[in-house]
Each structure stands twice: as C-alpha cells, then as structure tokens.
C-alpha cells in the first residue's frame, strides 16, 4: 500500500514568505478578519493561521529573500463560502486582484488569484 493512501491529507503545512512581516501579517488578518498567532521559530517570526488539529494550516513567515517571486507554487486559502467578501478586502489591505472570479466545475467552487502585500501570488478559494 502506498504511504500516500494511508494519510488523510498530503498537504500538511504552507508558508507564505514576507519581506515585511508586520505588513504581511496585518494584510492576512485584514482580508480574513482574523488574528494570526505570532511566534518566533528558528530565529524568524511567523504568523500562524487559526486552525483546529489535525486540519491543515500554515503561516506567514519572515523571509525577505523569498518574498514576492512572480512564479512558482500557488497556495490556495479557504474562504469558507465567503470568497467575494474576502476578495473584496484585498485591494484596501494593500494587495491586488490578479484574476477575475474563476468558476470551477459544479461542486468544486470558485477562486481568485491575488497578489498579497509582499508580492506573492496566492489563491483564494471557496466552495459555494
């Protein structure tokens, strides 16, 4: 049996790099109307998104050398059915909408791609 088949989730964690940690943490707190748990780990600061164990989560991490790359992996963040509301706060919080709302096949929801306050491309997703 494959090790992958034995796990509930393949994705277990994500990190969004920030050149300016406080600005990035505030950006995500603003668009999701939540608070990130601020910690220091390995000499750098992290803002952990709220979650209940064992669900997947991640953090904004202080990493100026990695922030703002225009290509690469796109992390999709769950908007819990409030996709348009969250996307509507992006520009006011210092980001930009990179796509129009993209509708997926029935039952799969929709998404936007945004540029966050640090220049990272991030997906916002919700199942309607």
mmCIF file of N, CA and C in Angstrom:
data_model
loop_
_atom_site.group_PDB
_atom_site.id
_atom_site.type_symbol
_atom_site.label_atom_id
_atom_site.label_comp_id
_atom_site.label_asym_id
_atom_site.label_seq_id
_atom_site.Cartn_x
_atom_site.Cartn_y
_atom_site.Cartn_z
ATOM 1 N N UNK A 1 0.846 -1.184 0.000
ATOM 2 C CA UNK A 1 0.000 0.000 0.000
ATOM 3 C C UNK A 1 0.886 1.240 0.000
ATOM 4 N N UNK A 2 0.475 2.230 -0.762
ATOM 5 C CA UNK A 2 1.217 3.488 -0.849
ATOM 6 C C UNK A 2 1.121 4.258 0.464
ATOM 7 N N UNK A 3 2.216 4.927 0.837
ATOM 8 C CA UNK A 3 2.181 5.785 2.026
ATOM 9 C C UNK A 3 1.178 6.913 1.847
ATOM 10 N N UNK A 4 1.010 7.388 0.626
ATOM 11 C CA UNK A 4 0.086 8.488 0.364
ATOM 12 C C UNK A 4 -1.343 8.070 0.677
ATOM 13 N N UNK A 5 -1.740 6.868 0.298
ATOM 14 C CA UNK A 5 -3.105 6.405 0.523
ATOM 15 C C UNK A 5 -3.429 6.291 2.007
ATOM 16 N N UNK A 6 -2.436 6.147 2.856
ATOM 17 C CA UNK A 6 -2.661 5.982 4.284
ATOM 18 C C UNK A 6 -2.901 7.296 5.010
ATOM 19 N N UNK A 7 -2.665 8.425 4.360
ATOM 20 C CA UNK A 7 -2.766 9.713 5.022
ATOM 21 C C UNK A 7 -4.073 10.400 4.668
ATOM 22 N N UNK A 8 -4.595 11.167 5.603
ATOM 23 C CA UNK A 8 -5.813 11.924 5.342
ATOM 24 C C UNK A 8 -5.549 13.083 4.399
ATOM 25 N N UNK A 9 -4.454 13.796 4.580
ATOM 26 C CA UNK A 9 -4.091 14.931 3.741
ATOM 27 C C UNK A 9 -2.639 14.821 3.327
ATOM 28 N N UNK A 10 -2.366 15.096 2.050
ATOM 29 C CA UNK A 10 -0.980 15.176 1.605
ATOM 30 C C UNK A 10 -0.408 16.519 2.028
ATOM 31 N N UNK A 11 -1.173 17.581 1.800
ATOM 32 C CA UNK A 11 -0.721 18.908 2.229
ATOM 33 C C UNK A 11 -0.918 19.008 3.740
ATOM 34 N N UNK A 12 0.135 19.388 4.445
ATOM 35 C CA UNK A 12 0.044 19.478 5.902
ATOM 36 C C UNK A 12 0.413 20.857 6.432
ATOM 37 N N UNK A 13 1.041 21.684 5.614
ATOM 38 C CA UNK A 13 1.509 22.976 6.101
ATOM 39 C C UNK A 13 1.877 23.831 4.902
ATOM 40 N N UNK A 14 1.758 25.129 5.009
ATOM 41 C CA UNK A 14 2.251 26.035 3.980
ATOM 42 C C UNK A 14 2.870 27.240 4.656
ATOM 43 N N UNK A 15 3.764 27.903 3.952
ATOM 44 C CA UNK A 15 4.382 29.131 4.449
ATOM 45 C C UNK A 15 4.360 30.169 3.333
ATOM 46 N N UNK A 16 3.918 31.357 3.665
ATOM 47 C CA UNK A 16 3.876 32.473 2.730
ATOM 48 C C UNK A 16 4.985 33.431 3.145
ATOM 49 N N UNK A 17 6.011 33.613 2.313
ATOM 50 C CA UNK A 17 7.139 34.457 2.702
ATOM 51 C C UNK A 17 6.782 35.936 2.731
ATOM 52 N N UNK A 18 7.390 36.650 3.667
ATOM 53 C CA UNK A 18 7.139 38.082 3.835
ATOM 54 C C UNK A 18 8.450 38.849 3.917
ATOM 55 N N UNK A 19 8.543 39.922 3.146
ATOM 56 C CA UNK A 19 9.679 40.835 3.268
ATOM 57 C C UNK A 19 9.492 41.721 4.485
ATOM 58 N N UNK A 20 8.253 42.134 4.734
ATOM 59 C CA UNK A 20 7.891 42.954 5.897
ATOM 60 C C UNK A 20 6.856 42.158 6.680
ATOM 61 N N UNK A 21 7.314 41.455 7.715
ATOM 62 C CA UNK A 21 6.455 40.533 8.452
ATOM 63 C C UNK A 21 5.201 41.208 8.995
ATOM 64 N N UNK A 22 5.338 42.348 9.654
ATOM 65 C CA UNK A 22 4.173 43.000 10.252
ATOM 66 C C UNK A 22 3.158 43.413 9.190
ATOM 67 N N UNK A 23 3.633 43.927 8.066
ATOM 68 C CA UNK A 23 2.731 44.316 6.976
ATOM 69 C C UNK A 23 1.992 43.092 6.444
ATOM 70 N N UNK A 24 2.705 41.999 6.226
ATOM 71 C CA UNK A 24 2.087 40.788 5.684
ATOM 72 C C UNK A 24 1.081 40.186 6.660
ATOM 73 N N UNK A 25 1.440 40.101 7.929
ATOM 74 C CA UNK A 25 0.514 39.554 8.922
ATOM 75 C C UNK A 25 -0.751 40.404 8.995
ATOM 76 N N UNK A 26 -0.589 41.709 8.973
ATOM 77 C CA UNK A 26 -1.745 42.612 9.002
ATOM 78 C C UNK A 26 -2.606 42.436 7.758
ATOM 79 N N UNK A 27 -1.982 42.261 6.589
ATOM 80 C CA UNK A 27 -2.722 42.032 5.346
ATOM 81 C C UNK A 27 -3.644 40.827 5.494
ATOM 82 N N UNK A 28 -3.118 39.682 5.928
ATOM 83 C CA UNK A 28 -3.935 38.469 6.043
ATOM 84 C C UNK A 28 -4.949 38.565 7.174
ATOM 85 N N UNK A 29 -4.584 39.223 8.264
ATOM 86 C CA UNK A 29 -5.562 39.440 9.331
ATOM 87 C C UNK A 29 -6.721 40.291 8.819
ATOM 88 N N UNK A 30 -6.412 41.276 7.984
ATOM 89 C CA UNK A 30 -7.442 42.173 7.454
ATOM 90 C C UNK A 30 -8.357 41.463 6.479
ATOM 91 N N UNK A 31 -7.802 40.762 5.482
ATOM 92 C CA UNK A 31 -8.686 40.177 4.472
ATOM 93 C C UNK A 31 -9.508 39.014 5.020
ATOM 94 N N UNK A 32 -8.972 38.277 5.996
ATOM 95 C CA UNK A 32 -9.725 37.172 6.584
ATOM 96 C C UNK A 32 -10.435 37.552 7.876
ATOM 97 N N UNK A 33 -10.295 38.801 8.309
ATOM 98 C CA UNK A 33 -10.943 39.277 9.528
ATOM 99 C C UNK A 33 -10.691 38.315 10.693
ATOM 100 N N UNK A 34 -9.395 38.068 10.938
ATOM 101 C CA UNK A 34 -8.988 37.127 11.984
ATOM 102 C C UNK A 34 -7.686 37.610 12.603
ATOM 103 N N UNK A 35 -7.168 36.889 13.552
ATOM 104 C CA UNK A 35 -5.868 37.165 14.160
ATOM 105 C C UNK A 35 -4.959 35.979 13.893
ATOM 106 N N UNK A 36 -3.717 36.250 13.536
ATOM 107 C CA UNK A 36 -2.715 35.208 13.397
ATOM 108 C C UNK A 36 -1.995 35.054 14.728
ATOM 109 N N UNK A 37 -1.633 33.819 15.063
ATOM 110 C CA UNK A 37 -0.861 33.569 16.285
ATOM 111 C C UNK A 37 0.597 33.859 15.968
ATOM 112 N N UNK A 38 1.143 34.875 16.593
ATOM 113 C CA UNK A 38 2.528 35.307 16.314
ATOM 114 C C UNK A 38 3.498 34.515 17.179
ATOM 115 N N UNK A 39 4.531 33.984 16.513
ATOM 116 C CA UNK A 39 5.544 33.175 17.198
ATOM 117 C C UNK A 39 6.915 33.463 16.610
ATOM 118 N N UNK A 40 7.936 33.056 17.337
ATOM 119 C CA UNK A 40 9.294 33.074 16.810
ATOM 120 C C UNK A 40 9.728 31.629 16.706
ATOM 121 N N UNK A 41 10.237 31.264 15.530
ATOM 122 C CA UNK A 41 10.639 29.883 15.293
ATOM 123 C C UNK A 41 11.920 29.899 14.474
ATOM 124 N N UNK A 42 12.942 29.265 14.957
ATOM 125 C CA UNK A 42 14.208 29.203 14.239
ATOM 126 C C UNK A 42 14.815 30.568 13.963
ATOM 127 N N UNK A 43 14.587 31.521 14.852
ATOM 128 C CA UNK A 43 15.144 32.854 14.695
ATOM 129 C C UNK A 43 14.310 33.793 13.848
ATOM 130 N N UNK A 44 13.229 33.309 13.237
ATOM 131 C CA UNK A 44 12.364 34.159 12.425
ATOM 132 C C UNK A 44 10.960 34.234 12.998
ATOM 133 N N UNK A 45 10.245 35.255 12.588
ATOM 134 C CA UNK A 45 8.871 35.415 13.067
ATOM 135 C C UNK A 45 7.896 34.717 12.121
ATOM 136 N N UNK A 46 6.833 34.176 12.733
ATOM 137 C CA UNK A 46 5.772 33.526 11.973
ATOM 138 C C UNK A 46 4.431 33.994 12.510
ATOM 139 N N UNK A 47 3.453 34.101 11.617
ATOM 140 C CA UNK A 47 2.073 34.375 11.987
ATOM 141 C C UNK A 47 1.245 33.186 11.532
ATOM 142 N N UNK A 48 0.825 32.347 12.471
ATOM 143 C CA UNK A 48 0.139 31.093 12.156
ATOM 144 C C UNK A 48 -1.354 31.353 11.983
ATOM 145 N N UNK A 49 -1.901 30.858 10.851
ATOM 146 C CA UNK A 49 -3.334 30.960 10.610
ATOM 147 C C UNK A 49 -4.082 30.082 11.607
ATOM 148 N N UNK A 50 -5.248 30.528 12.074
ATOM 149 C CA UNK A 50 -6.021 29.725 13.024
ATOM 150 C C UNK A 50 -6.438 28.383 12.409
ATOM 151 N N UNK A 51 -6.428 27.336 13.212
ATOM 152 C CA UNK A 51 -6.879 26.024 12.748
ATOM 153 C C UNK A 51 -7.119 25.122 13.941
ATOM 154 N N UNK A 52 -7.893 24.077 13.703
ATOM 155 C CA UNK A 52 -8.114 23.024 14.684
ATOM 156 C C UNK A 52 -7.317 21.808 14.242
ATOM 157 N N UNK A 53 -6.581 21.204 15.166
ATOM 158 C CA UNK A 53 -5.831 19.994 14.832
ATOM 159 C C UNK A 53 -6.807 18.872 14.549
ATOM 160 N N UNK A 54 -6.578 18.018 13.611
ATOM 161 C CA UNK A 54 -5.393 17.822 12.793
ATOM 162 C C UNK A 54 -5.498 18.474 11.414
ATOM 163 N N UNK A 55 -6.313 19.477 11.253
ATOM 164 C CA UNK A 55 -6.504 20.109 9.941
ATOM 165 C C UNK A 55 -5.253 20.830 9.475
ATOM 166 N N UNK A 56 -5.179 21.051 8.160
ATOM 167 C CA UNK A 56 -4.040 21.707 7.533
ATOM 168 C C UNK A 56 -4.063 23.195 7.852
ATOM 169 N N UNK A 57 -2.901 23.761 8.077
ATOM 170 C CA UNK A 57 -2.776 25.200 8.251
ATOM 171 C C UNK A 57 -1.400 25.619 7.748
ATOM 172 N N UNK A 58 -1.064 26.849 8.050
ATOM 173 C CA UNK A 58 0.220 27.377 7.631
ATOM 174 C C UNK A 58 0.455 28.718 8.273
ATOM 175 N N UNK A 59 1.437 29.445 7.742
ATOM 176 C CA UNK A 59 1.844 30.686 8.383
ATOM 177 C C UNK A 59 2.421 31.661 7.373
ATOM 178 N N UNK A 60 2.357 32.924 7.743
ATOM 179 C CA UNK A 60 3.148 33.959 7.097
ATOM 180 C C UNK A 60 4.493 33.889 7.791
ATOM 181 N N UNK A 61 5.575 33.828 7.020
ATOM 182 C CA UNK A 61 6.893 33.706 7.646
ATOM 183 C C UNK A 61 7.802 34.841 7.201
ATOM 184 N N UNK A 62 8.608 35.303 8.115
ATOM 185 C CA UNK A 62 9.573 36.354 7.828
ATOM 186 C C UNK A 62 10.685 35.750 6.965
ATOM 187 N N UNK A 63 10.717 36.116 5.679
ATOM 188 C CA UNK A 63 11.717 35.566 4.743
ATOM 189 C C UNK A 63 11.872 36.519 3.569
ATOM 190 N N UNK A 64 12.527 37.667 3.801
ATOM 191 C CA UNK A 64 12.652 38.664 2.738
ATOM 192 C C UNK A 64 13.276 38.137 1.451
ATOM 193 N N UNK A 65 14.171 37.172 1.559
ATOM 194 C CA UNK A 65 14.849 36.644 0.379
ATOM 195 C C UNK A 65 13.930 35.794 -0.505
ATOM 196 N N UNK A 66 12.796 35.355 0.021
ATOM 197 C CA UNK A 66 11.868 34.512 -0.737
ATOM 198 C C UNK A 66 10.608 35.239 -1.192
ATOM 199 N N UNK A 67 10.301 36.357 -0.588
ATOM 200 C CA UNK A 67 9.030 37.051 -0.844
ATOM 201 C C UNK A 67 8.971 37.664 -2.231
ATOM 202 N N UNK A 68 7.765 37.697 -2.774
ATOM 203 C CA UNK A 68 7.495 38.447 -3.985
ATOM 204 C C UNK A 68 7.950 37.836 -5.283
ATOM 205 N N UNK A 69 8.194 36.549 -5.316
ATOM 206 C CA UNK A 69 8.578 35.906 -6.570
ATOM 207 C C UNK A 69 7.337 35.765 -7.445
ATOM 208 N N UNK A 70 7.393 36.171 -8.716
ATOM 209 C CA UNK A 70 6.195 36.178 -9.557
ATOM 210 C C UNK A 70 5.748 34.802 -10.056
ATOM 211 N N UNK A 71 6.590 33.792 -9.927
ATOM 212 C CA UNK A 71 6.234 32.463 -10.393
ATOM 213 C C UNK A 71 6.451 31.462 -9.279
ATOM 214 N N UNK A 72 6.016 30.249 -9.506
ATOM 215 C CA UNK A 72 6.234 29.200 -8.521
ATOM 216 C C UNK A 72 4.913 28.660 -7.992
ATOM 217 N N UNK A 73 4.977 28.006 -6.870
ATOM 218 C CA UNK A 73 3.820 27.370 -6.266
ATOM 219 C C UNK A 73 2.782 28.405 -5.862
ATOM 220 N N UNK A 74 1.511 28.066 -6.087
ATOM 221 C CA UNK A 74 0.422 28.938 -5.646
ATOM 222 C C UNK A 74 -0.287 28.230 -4.502
ATOM 223 N N UNK A 75 -0.355 28.863 -3.351
ATOM 224 C CA UNK A 75 -1.078 28.362 -2.193
ATOM 225 C C UNK A 75 -2.513 28.855 -2.307
ATOM 226 N N UNK A 76 -3.482 27.959 -2.117
ATOM 227 C CA UNK A 76 -4.896 28.350 -2.118
ATOM 228 C C UNK A 76 -5.401 28.347 -0.688
ATOM 229 N N UNK A 77 -5.982 29.469 -0.290
ATOM 230 C CA UNK A 77 -6.506 29.631 1.059
ATOM 231 C C UNK A 77 -8.021 29.553 1.025
ATOM 232 N N UNK A 78 -8.598 28.842 1.985
ATOM 233 C CA UNK A 78 -10.032 28.592 2.054
ATOM 234 C C UNK A 78 -10.776 29.814 2.589
ATOM 235 N N UNK A 79 -11.759 30.277 1.838
ATOM 236 C CA UNK A 79 -12.565 31.430 2.256
ATOM 237 C C UNK A 79 -13.913 31.008 2.838
ATOM 238 N N UNK A 80 -14.113 29.713 3.070
ATOM 239 C CA UNK A 80 -15.308 29.197 3.744
ATOM 240 C C UNK A 80 -16.612 29.787 3.230
ATOM 241 N N UNK A 81 -16.805 29.794 1.930
ATOM 242 C CA UNK A 81 -18.049 30.288 1.359
ATOM 243 C C UNK A 81 -18.151 31.797 1.264
ATOM 244 N N UNK A 82 -17.106 32.528 1.640
ATOM 245 C CA UNK A 82 -17.122 33.995 1.633
ATOM 246 C C UNK A 82 -16.104 34.552 0.629
ATOM 247 N N UNK A 83 -15.984 33.912 -0.514
ATOM 248 C CA UNK A 83 -14.954 34.259 -1.480
ATOM 249 C C UNK A 83 -15.023 35.720 -1.914
ATOM 250 N N UNK A 84 -16.184 36.181 -2.325
ATOM 251 C CA UNK A 84 -16.290 37.558 -2.810
ATOM 252 C C UNK A 84 -16.023 38.570 -1.698
ATOM 253 N N UNK A 85 -16.451 38.254 -0.481
ATOM 254 C CA UNK A 85 -16.220 39.137 0.665
ATOM 255 C C UNK A 85 -14.723 39.277 0.955
ATOM 256 N N UNK A 86 -14.012 38.142 0.978
ATOM 257 C CA UNK A 86 -12.565 38.173 1.239
ATOM 258 C C UNK A 86 -11.845 38.888 0.095
ATOM 259 N N UNK A 87 -12.178 38.539 -1.140
ATOM 260 C CA UNK A 87 -11.537 39.179 -2.298
ATOM 261 C C UNK A 87 -11.810 40.677 -2.307
ATOM 262 N N UNK A 88 -12.965 41.081 -1.823
ATOM 263 C CA UNK A 88 -13.319 42.495 -1.776
ATOM 264 C C UNK A 88 -12.464 43.314 -0.830
ATOM 265 N N UNK A 89 -11.766 42.669 0.096
ATOM 266 C CA UNK A 89 -10.903 43.383 1.049
ATOM 267 C C UNK A 89 -9.439 43.432 0.616
ATOM 268 N N UNK A 90 -9.095 42.729 -0.455
ATOM 269 C CA UNK A 90 -7.693 42.585 -0.869
ATOM 270 C C UNK A 90 -7.051 43.926 -1.216
ATOM 271 N N UNK A 91 -7.653 44.704 -2.090
ATOM 272 C CA UNK A 91 -7.026 45.955 -2.532
ATOM 273 C C UNK A 91 -6.914 46.968 -1.401
ATOM 274 N N UNK A 92 -7.935 47.075 -0.572
ATOM 275 C CA UNK A 92 -7.897 48.010 0.563
ATOM 276 C C UNK A 92 -6.789 47.627 1.554
ATOM 277 N N UNK A 93 -6.479 46.324 1.628
ATOM 278 C CA UNK A 93 -5.445 45.843 2.547
ATOM 279 C C UNK A 93 -4.038 45.946 1.960
ATOM 280 N N UNK A 94 -3.920 46.383 0.708
ATOM 281 C CA UNK A 94 -2.594 46.565 0.116
ATOM 282 C C UNK A 94 -2.209 45.536 -0.918
ATOM 283 N N UNK A 95 -3.156 44.704 -1.348
ATOM 284 C CA UNK A 95 -2.881 43.699 -2.368
ATOM 285 C C UNK A 95 -3.545 44.070 -3.680
ATOM 286 N N UNK A 96 -3.613 43.097 -4.591
ATOM 287 C CA UNK A 96 -4.242 43.325 -5.893
ATOM 288 C C UNK A 96 -4.909 42.038 -6.362
ATOM 289 N N UNK A 97 -6.028 42.178 -7.053
ATOM 290 C CA UNK A 97 -6.673 41.037 -7.696
ATOM 291 C C UNK A 97 -5.956 40.797 -9.023
ATOM 292 N N UNK A 98 -5.510 39.578 -9.262
ATOM 293 C CA UNK A 98 -4.795 39.246 -10.489
ATOM 294 C C UNK A 98 -5.700 38.591 -11.521
ATOM 295 N N UNK A 99 -6.821 38.028 -11.073
ATOM 296 C CA UNK A 99 -7.776 37.400 -11.983
ATOM 297 C C UNK A 99 -9.175 37.843 -11.604
ATOM 298 N N UNK A 100 -10.079 37.671 -12.527
ATOM 299 C CA UNK A 100 -11.498 37.747 -12.216
ATOM 300 C C UNK A 100 -11.838 36.475 -11.448
ATOM 301 N N UNK A 101 -13.028 36.401 -10.880
ATOM 302 C CA UNK A 101 -13.502 35.178 -10.223
ATOM 303 C C UNK A 101 -13.556 34.069 -11.272
ATOM 304 N N UNK A 102 -12.942 32.921 -10.967
ATOM 305 C CA UNK A 102 -12.941 31.782 -11.876
ATOM 306 C C UNK A 102 -13.869 30.720 -11.303
ATOM 307 N N UNK A 103 -14.899 30.381 -12.065
ATOM 308 C CA UNK A 103 -15.843 29.341 -11.654
ATOM 309 C C UNK A 103 -15.304 27.978 -12.063
ATOM 310 N N UNK A 104 -15.299 27.043 -11.134
ATOM 311 C CA UNK A 104 -14.852 25.678 -11.392
ATOM 312 C C UNK A 104 -16.062 24.801 -11.714
ATOM 313 N N UNK A 105 -15.852 23.563 -12.152
ATOM 314 C CA UNK A 105 -16.988 22.670 -12.418
ATOM 315 C C UNK A 105 -17.890 22.528 -11.183
ATOM 316 N N UNK A 106 -19.167 22.183 -11.403
ATOM 317 C CA UNK A 106 -20.123 22.066 -10.286
ATOM 318 C C UNK A 106 -19.561 21.271 -9.110
ATOM 319 N N UNK A 107 -19.750 21.828 -7.917
ATOM 320 C CA UNK A 107 -19.293 21.196 -6.689
ATOM 321 C C UNK A 107 -17.865 21.513 -6.298
ATOM 322 N N UNK A 108 -17.112 22.184 -7.187
ATOM 323 C CA UNK A 108 -15.709 22.476 -6.894
ATOM 324 C C UNK A 108 -15.479 23.924 -6.472
ATOM 325 N N UNK A 109 -16.496 24.780 -6.606
ATOM 326 C CA UNK A 109 -16.381 26.149 -6.140
ATOM 327 C C UNK A 109 -15.811 27.114 -7.150
ATOM 328 N N UNK A 110 -15.088 28.107 -6.648
ATOM 329 C CA UNK A 110 -14.522 29.177 -7.467
ATOM 330 C C UNK A 110 -13.273 29.709 -6.779
ATOM 331 N N UNK A 111 -12.473 30.492 -7.527
ATOM 332 C CA UNK A 111 -11.273 31.071 -6.924
ATOM 333 C C UNK A 111 -10.911 32.386 -7.591
ATOM 334 N N UNK A 112 -10.069 33.141 -6.915
ATOM 335 C CA UNK A 112 -9.374 34.317 -7.429
ATOM 336 C C UNK A 112 -7.889 34.069 -7.217
ATOM 337 N N UNK A 113 -7.035 34.639 -8.039
ATOM 338 C CA UNK A 113 -5.619 34.771 -7.728
ATOM 339 C C UNK A 113 -5.410 36.221 -7.329
ATOM 340 N N UNK A 114 -4.645 36.419 -6.271
ATOM 341 C CA UNK A 114 -4.333 37.764 -5.791
ATOM 342 C C UNK A 114 -2.827 37.922 -5.677
ATOM 343 N N UNK A 115 -2.374 39.158 -5.572
ATOM 344 C CA UNK A 115 -1.002 39.461 -5.165
ATOM 345 C C UNK A 115 -1.144 40.027 -3.770
ATOM 346 N N UNK A 116 -0.451 39.446 -2.799
ATOM 347 C CA UNK A 116 -0.555 39.934 -1.424
ATOM 348 C C UNK A 116 0.341 41.154 -1.215
ATOM 349 N N UNK A 117 0.406 41.631 -0.002
ATOM 350 C CA UNK A 117 1.181 42.831 0.318
ATOM 351 C C UNK A 117 2.673 42.657 0.093
ATOM 352 N N UNK A 118 3.141 41.408 -0.034
ATOM 353 C CA UNK A 118 4.561 41.122 -0.211
ATOM 354 C C UNK A 118 4.913 40.767 -1.649
ATOM 355 N N UNK A 119 3.919 40.799 -2.547
ATOM 356 C CA UNK A 119 4.157 40.473 -3.944
ATOM 357 C C UNK A 119 3.978 39.007 -4.285
ATOM 358 N N UNK A 120 3.522 38.193 -3.327
ATOM 359 C CA UNK A 120 3.302 36.765 -3.573
ATOM 360 C C UNK A 120 1.982 36.535 -4.298
ATOM 361 N N UNK A 121 1.964 35.582 -5.235
ATOM 362 C CA UNK A 121 0.731 35.153 -5.888
ATOM 363 C C UNK A 121 0.088 34.109 -4.978
ATOM 364 N N UNK A 122 -1.170 34.346 -4.587
ATOM 365 C CA UNK A 122 -1.903 33.468 -3.672
ATOM 366 C C UNK A 122 -3.286 33.239 -4.246
ATOM 367 N N UNK A 123 -3.836 32.025 -4.071
ATOM 368 C CA UNK A 123 -5.193 31.739 -4.500
ATOM 369 C C UNK A 123 -6.150 31.849 -3.329
ATOM 370 N N UNK A 124 -7.322 32.419 -3.582
ATOM 371 C CA UNK A 124 -8.418 32.429 -2.621
ATOM 372 C C UNK A 124 -9.488 31.511 -3.190
ATOM 373 N N UNK A 125 -9.956 30.538 -2.405
ATOM 374 C CA UNK A 125 -10.887 29.524 -2.901
ATOM 375 C C UNK A 125 -12.058 29.343 -1.953
ATOM 376 N N UNK A 126 -13.218 29.037 -2.518
ATOM 377 C CA UNK A 126 -14.373 28.668 -1.702
ATOM 378 C C UNK A 126 -15.289 27.782 -2.536
ATOM 379 N N UNK A 127 -15.925 26.845 -1.866
ATOM 380 C CA UNK A 127 -16.980 26.057 -2.472
ATOM 381 C C UNK A 127 -18.269 26.763 -2.086
ATOM 382 N N UNK A 128 -19.056 27.127 -3.084
ATOM 383 C CA UNK A 128 -20.289 27.889 -2.826
ATOM 384 C C UNK A 128 -21.312 27.055 -2.102
#
